[in-house]
Amino acid sequence: MRMRLRKHEWLRTTVLRACYCTFSSPFPQKHVTKSNFESAAADLKNHVKAADFVAVDLEMTGVSSAPWRDSMEFDRFDVKYLKVKDSAEKFAVIQFGVCPFRWDPLRLSFIAHPHNFFIFPAHDELPTDAASSSHDFLCQTSSLDFLAKYDFDFNACIRQGVSYLSRRQEDEALRRLNLRYQNELSQQVRDVPLVSMTDILFSERMKNRLSEWRDDLLKGTSGRSQFQGSVNDTNKQFQTLFYKMRPALSLNGFTSHQLKLTQLVTKKHFKDLASVRVEGESSCSQLVVVYTDSEADRDLLKVREHRLIQMPRTLSAYLSFWQKEVMDDNRRGAEMKIKATIGFRHIIDLLSSEKKLIVGHNCFLDLAHIYSKFLGPLPLDAEEFVSSVNKCFPYIIDTKILLNTNNILKQKMKKSKTSLSSAFLSLCPQIAYASKESCDLTFSSSVKVEVQVDDTRSSNWNFGVKHEAGYDAFMTGCIFAQACSLLGIDFKLYLPSENLAYNEKLWKHVNLLYLSWINGDIIDLSTGHRTAESLRCNDFKKWPTRILFENIVLVWGFPSKLKTGVIKDCISRVFGPTSVTSIYRLDETAVFVQFSEVNLVSDFLVVKETLERSHDALAVVHPLSKLLEGGNTCAASYETYKDICSSPISKVLFADQAEAVGIRGKTILVESKEELETKEQDTFHEETIANAKSVSVLQNKTGWKHTVKDASSTRPSSDEVIDSFCVAGVEQIRATSP
Amino acid sequence: MVFVRPLLQRRLFSFGATQTHRNPHQQWSIKQVIKSNFADTLEDIKSHISNSEFVAVSLQKTGFFSAPWHRVSPFDTADTAYLKAKHAAERFQVLHFAVCPFTVRASKVTAYPYNFHLFPRDELKMEMPSCSFYCQTSSLRSMARQGFDFNSWINDGISYLSREQESAVKNQMLNPTLAKNVTKSTSTPSVADSVFIGRIKSRVKNWKKTYKCTSPSKDEALVRSLRKLVLGTEEYDSRPWMNIDVCSEHQAQVVVELLQEFADVVPLIVPAKGGVTQAVRVVLTSSEEDKDLLLRKLQNDEQELTKKVRGFREVIDLISASQKPVVVYGSLNDLTFIHSKFIAGLPPTVDEFMCSLRLAFPMVIDVNHLMKEIGPLRKVTNIPVAISYLKNQFFTPIDMVIPRQAMENEDTIHGQNVVKICELFAKLCSVLKIDPASVQSDEAKRASALEAYANIFSPFSTASEEPIDGDIKIWTNNTRTVSCEDLVFLWGFRDRVTAGVLKSLLQESHEAFFEEFDVRLVDNSCAIVVFWQRGLSKTFLNTMNNCSDMRGPLREMVSEGLRAAGYETYSRACRLGIWEATLADSLDKTLADSDSASESDSKTESSDSSWCTEWTINLDDL
C-alpha cells in the first residue's frame, strides 16, 4: 500500500542495494503459492503459536479508484473511512506477508519466519451455483506499473496464487448450495411436451443411440468395441467410461436443452438406465447416462440396507435412490470445493484465534482489506468497523504510530522519515546492512534478528526486495522489536508466557491507528475514540488552522481553466477579503472553500442561487459570475461530499462523479440551504439575510446604516460578515436595479 | 467406489482440456508486438494495411461483465445492448489487440496478422489513458492458462491515448512549438501596435548585436553566466534565445510577423495552460544551415512526442485513414472498446455512437452478421465451430497464406482469433457468393454485395473470446417475436427459485397467467416473464400495483416482497447506469430513483417509447 508515500525514496535504497548485493545472499523468505500452501500453512501454524508477535503487510492492486478519492487534509474522519472502505472494496489483495517473531532466550535474538503469500481472488473457482455475483476487481494502472518496477511476479499471482474467500462469502456459498440441493430434491426432471420437430427427431435419435449402446453392453466387450468403432466421428460426443463402478456413457458437446431432452428419453424409455448430472472439473455440469444392472447392484443395496430406514425395493425407486446418492455426491464435491477455496483465509483465522499481537506499519487500510477480504462486507461507519476488528484482532500495534507518538522513539528517530523503509534503515541498521563485524561494535544496543526459513537460519543476507509483502512484514517486525528495546523492554528478562501487548511500556500504544496520516487523526480500536495527534504540528510542518468542516463549501463544475487563486479572489470580492480562510483544489473540476464563519456557507449558497435565477444581463458583472460561467457550477455543503464519497461509482473527475451519483447542484443547493437555515438556532443569521435582501429598500434611507449597526452590536465579532453582506448586497442591487 | 471418481474426473478434465485447446488448424505464426518492437512494426503494418483489402481486428480484454445480468441478453434492445457494451468498455481494459490486414483472391487469403500487447501505462504522468480498470478474475485466470505473460504485459505493453485525450494533453503540455508563418496583414497597424513593434524590434536587434559582436569562444564561463542573468536569456540546444512576453494572441501574431524580418532567428510559441500563448521565444541561429538543422530538429521532436503520446493509436489511425473495411466478430463489444479507448468517450445513445464510429471506420463488417445468413449457423456462437460447420457442409477450400519470415516469439498462441476471423470471413463470402475482391475493382458492385452486410450492429452477439457455456445456446433455439411491452420483470422472490417453480406458482395465481406465458431467470435475483398474449402484462402490472385480486401463492409472494416492473424500468436502469451486482437491486434502485425524480424524467419517457416496438426474442421452451 503506502506506495505514494514511499515512492520518493526507492532510489536511495536501490543505490544501497547495489552496494550490498555484491557480498551477501538474497533475503531468505518463504514464498508460498498454491503448490506449497498446505505444508507452509501447517508450518506457519506452529510458528504463529510460538510467536511473541506477528508482523503483517499487504500488497494490493491499487489504492484509490479516482484522483479525488486520494487521502487529503480536508477528509473528515467519516469521509476518510469511506475512502478507505471504497479502496478496500474495489481493489484486490495480491500478496500477503506474514512474519512471526519469536524471542530465542538461548541465542539472545529474535527468530523471524518471513512468509510471502501470493494470493488471488477466487470468486470464479466456486461451484457455479454457489458463486456470489461479484466477479471482478479494480486495478490502478500506476500501482501495477509501480509493483512491476519492483519485479513483482504477477504471473505467480494469477497462475499460482492461493485463493481466498471471506467468512461471509463461505456462508453465502454454502447457503446457496443448500438451497439448490433442496430445489433439486423437490423437483426431478419434469415432463416437457416435445413441441418442435427438431426436438422429436433429436429425442428419437438419442433413444436409438442409447439402446444401441445398452445392447452392445449386454452383448459383451466385443460389442462395445464395435460400438465405439461405429461412432468414430462422434466419439467426442459419446464416451464410454465407468461411473461408480458401472458402465456409463458421458455426453459432451450438447446444449443444455439437448441434455434435458436426453434426460427425458432415459427416464421414459429405459428402465435400467439412469441419467445423472455430474459436476465436472470445469464449472459446467455434464450428463452421464449410467447402466444400472439390478443384479449387480443387489449386493450393494444389501450393504446399504442397515443404513437406510426405508429400503427402496423396486427398480424405479432404486433408480431415484441412486440419483439422490449422486446428488449427495455432487453436493459433497461442491462443498469440498468451497472449503478448498477458503485457502489463505485459514491463515487469518489462525492469527485471529491465536490472539497474537499483530504488528503493522500504517495499517488502517491493511486492516480494512483484511476485513473485507476475509471477514465480510465493511460496515458503514468507522466505529462499527473498529469494534468488529477489535473483536477479531484484540491486540494491534502500528509502528508508524509508535515512532511518531512516543517521545523516546521520536528522539531516537530525530526527524528522519517514518515511512517503512527509511524507519527500518534508521532504526535497525544492523539488520538492514547485515554486516556482522560492525554489528558487534557499533550496534551493541541493537536487537539481534535471525531469519529462519524451513530449517535453515541465517543472519546475513542481501537487501530484500521492497514492496514484497514478506520483506515488508519482516522490516515492520524488526522496527517493532528495536522500538521495544529502545523503550526499555529487556527481552532477556522477558518470559515467553508474557503477552507483549500487556507490557506497561507498550500498553498505551496498543490498538491505536492512524485513521489518516495526513491529518494526524488517530483512532483507538478498543474504544472507537478518535484523537488528533497533538505534537506533530510543532515539528512536522506548519499546520494550517484547524479545519472546520461546517465552514466548508464544495464547489464543482466550474470552467476547468479557472485557477484556484482566481476562485478565491472571486469569492473574497463578494464576501470580504478575510472571508475565505483556505481553498483546496480537489481536482480540476472541484474545490473546497473554507470560510471564516459558518454563516458564510449558506450566504454563499444563497447568493449563488439568486445569481443563477436572475437572468439579468447585469448579473454578468457580478464577481461570482466568473465562477458560474458555463452554467454547470454546483455548490453544496460538506455533507454532500460525504454522500458522493459513499457512492460505489468512481468517475475520474469529481464533477462527473457528482453527476453520476445524481447530485445536481440546484436541488442540493436548495436542500442544503433549508437544512442549514433550520439548523441555525441563531435568529441573527436570518436577520442578516433579511437585511441583505432588503438592502435595496434601505439603501437610500438613513436607516440602512442603523440596521447594520444594530446587527453588529448583537455580535460584535462578526463585523466582517456584515461587511461582506454589504458587498454582496451592493452587488445584488447592481444586478437587479435597471 | 470412492477411487473411481478421481479417475472419472481426470478423464472429464482431460476431455475438457482437449476441448478448449482444440484447434483444427495449424498454429499460425502471429507477430507479437510489444514496446520494444513497436516502432519497427509500425512501418510494416502501414504498408500491409495499404496493400490489403480488409483489416480484421480482434480484442482480448481483462473482462466481459461484472455481474451475470450485465451481459447482453436476447431480450435487450439495441439501446440496452449498447448501454451494456458501453458499461463493459468503460470498465475493462484491452489486454491485446490483434490486427490483421488481409486480401482475398479467389480461394486464397493472404493475411498479415499482428498482435499488439497493450497496457495503459501513464507515460506522460497525466493519469491517462486510464487511472484504473477492472479485471474479471476468471478472464485473467483463463488467459494465464493460455500462457499469457502478465509481467511482460505490464512492463512491455504499449500505451496509447485516445484522440480526445491527445487533444486534451496537447492543451496541457507546455512545450514550445514552432510558430506557423503568418501572412503579412495588409491593414496598417494601430498606434499601440506600431509602438510595440518598434520596441520589440529594437530589443531583438540589441540582443542579437550582443551575440554577434562577442565571439562565444572568447567568453569565460563567468561572463556567460552573467550575461544570462543580465539579459535574461537562455540557451536552446546551445543556441541563445530570449522570451518576449505577450498579453494576447494578437500580440503573439504581431511578434511572429515582425520576426520574419530577421533571417537568422526562429520564433517558437510558448503556450500557457489552457492553450493560450504566453510568450514568443526567439532562438538565434548561427547560419542558414544551422537554421535548417533547428527546424528539422523541432519537427522531429514533435513527431517523437506525437508518437509517444499516441502509442498504439497510430495503428488505429492507420486503419481509419486507409478507409478499408474493418472485419470484426461480435461488433458491438469490440467496437465500443475501440471507440472508448482510442477515439473518445462513449456517447450516451447508440445512434450517436454509430455516427461517431462511422466517421472513423466507414465500413464495418460483422462476421457474426454474415453467419446469420446461413440458417444453421445462427445459433453457433464461436468461430471454430462455425469454421468446422462450413467445412463439413460446404465445399469452401480456403488457402490461408501468411507470408512471414521467422518470428522471435513463435511459441505464443495469442491473437490466433484474428486469423480465424479472416478465414471465416473468406469462407462465408464464398458460401454467400459475395466476391470480396470486388471491393477494390468495382465500386458499384461492392455497394450491392458487401455493403448490404456492413455497419449492422446486431444487439445480441457474444464476444468472440468470451467463455462459452450452456447458457448462451439455450437462448438461441427458437425465435418468436414479442413486444417489449409484453415483458415483465419479477424479483424479490425466494433465493434460488427455478424458473419452472416460479412458472407453476404464477400459473395458479392470476388470470393473466391463464394464457400462454414463459418465465426465465435473468440472474439469481430476477426473472423475466413473457406474455405471449398482448395486453396481459398491463393487467398483471396493475394487479401488482394495486395489490388487489391476488390469489394463492402470488399473494404470499407479494407479502414476502415480490415486486414487478415493466420493460421501461429495466431500460431506465441501463440508461441511468445503475449497474448493481444483481438485477433486483438495480430495479429497486431505479424505482426508488424514479419516485424522487419522476418529474424530470417524464419528458424523456415519451420520446423513448418509440423504440418499444416489435423486436425478436429467442426463447427456449422451458
PDB file of N, CA, C and O in Angstrom, chain A residues 74 118 161 196 252 351 363 552:
ATOM      1  N   PHE A  74      -8.540  17.669   3.818  1.00  0.00           N
ATOM      2  CA  PHE A  74      -9.944  18.000   4.050  1.00  0.00           C
ATOM      3  C   PHE A  74     -10.826  16.772   4.246  1.00  0.00           C
ATOM      4  O   PHE A  74     -12.009  16.822   4.011  1.00  0.00           O
ATOM      5  N   PHE A 118       1.531 -15.442  -2.185  1.00  0.00           N
ATOM      6  CA  PHE A 118       0.891 -14.911  -3.388  1.00  0.00           C
ATOM      7  C   PHE A 118      -0.575 -15.314  -3.312  1.00  0.00           C
ATOM      8  O   PHE A 118      -0.884 -16.505  -3.216  1.00  0.00           O
ATOM      9  N   GLY A 161      -1.555 -18.225  -7.513  1.00  0.00           N
ATOM     10  CA  GLY A 161      -1.936 -17.572  -6.268  1.00  0.00           C
ATOM     11  C   GLY A 161      -2.890 -18.423  -5.439  1.00  0.00           C
ATOM     12  O   GLY A 161      -3.763 -19.093  -5.970  1.00  0.00           O
ATOM     13  N   SER A 196     -41.214 -28.965 -30.908  1.00  0.00           N
ATOM     14  CA  SER A 196     -40.664 -28.737 -32.248  1.00  0.00           C
ATOM     15  C   SER A 196     -40.241 -30.056 -32.889  1.00  0.00           C
ATOM     16  O   SER A 196     -39.957 -31.034 -32.214  1.00  0.00           O
ATOM     17  N   ASN A 252     -21.023 -35.250 -24.250  1.00  0.00           N
ATOM     18  CA  ASN A 252     -20.318 -33.973 -24.319  1.00  0.00           C
ATOM     19  C   ASN A 252     -20.725 -33.212 -25.559  1.00  0.00           C
ATOM     20  O   ASN A 252     -21.101 -33.811 -26.560  1.00  0.00           O
ATOM     21  N   LEU A 351      -4.465 -16.339  12.868  1.00  0.00           N
ATOM     22  CA  LEU A 351      -3.999 -15.134  13.563  1.00  0.00           C
ATOM     23  C   LEU A 351      -5.051 -14.653  14.537  1.00  0.00           C
ATOM     24  O   LEU A 351      -4.750 -14.198  15.639  1.00  0.00           O
ATOM     25  N   CYS A 363      -1.298   0.793   9.199  1.00  0.00           N
ATOM     26  CA  CYS A 363      -2.018  -0.364   8.664  1.00  0.00           C
ATOM     27  C   CYS A 363      -3.546  -0.252   8.700  1.00  0.00           C
ATOM     28  O   CYS A 363      -4.231  -1.261   8.657  1.00  0.00           O
ATOM     29  N   ILE A 552     -17.233  24.688   5.398  1.00  0.00           N
ATOM     30  CA  ILE A 552     -16.733  24.380   4.057  1.00  0.00           C
ATOM     31  C   ILE A 552     -17.850  24.315   3.017  1.00  0.00           C
ATOM     32  O   ILE A 552     -18.918  23.763   3.277  1.00  0.00           O
TER      33      ILE A 552
END
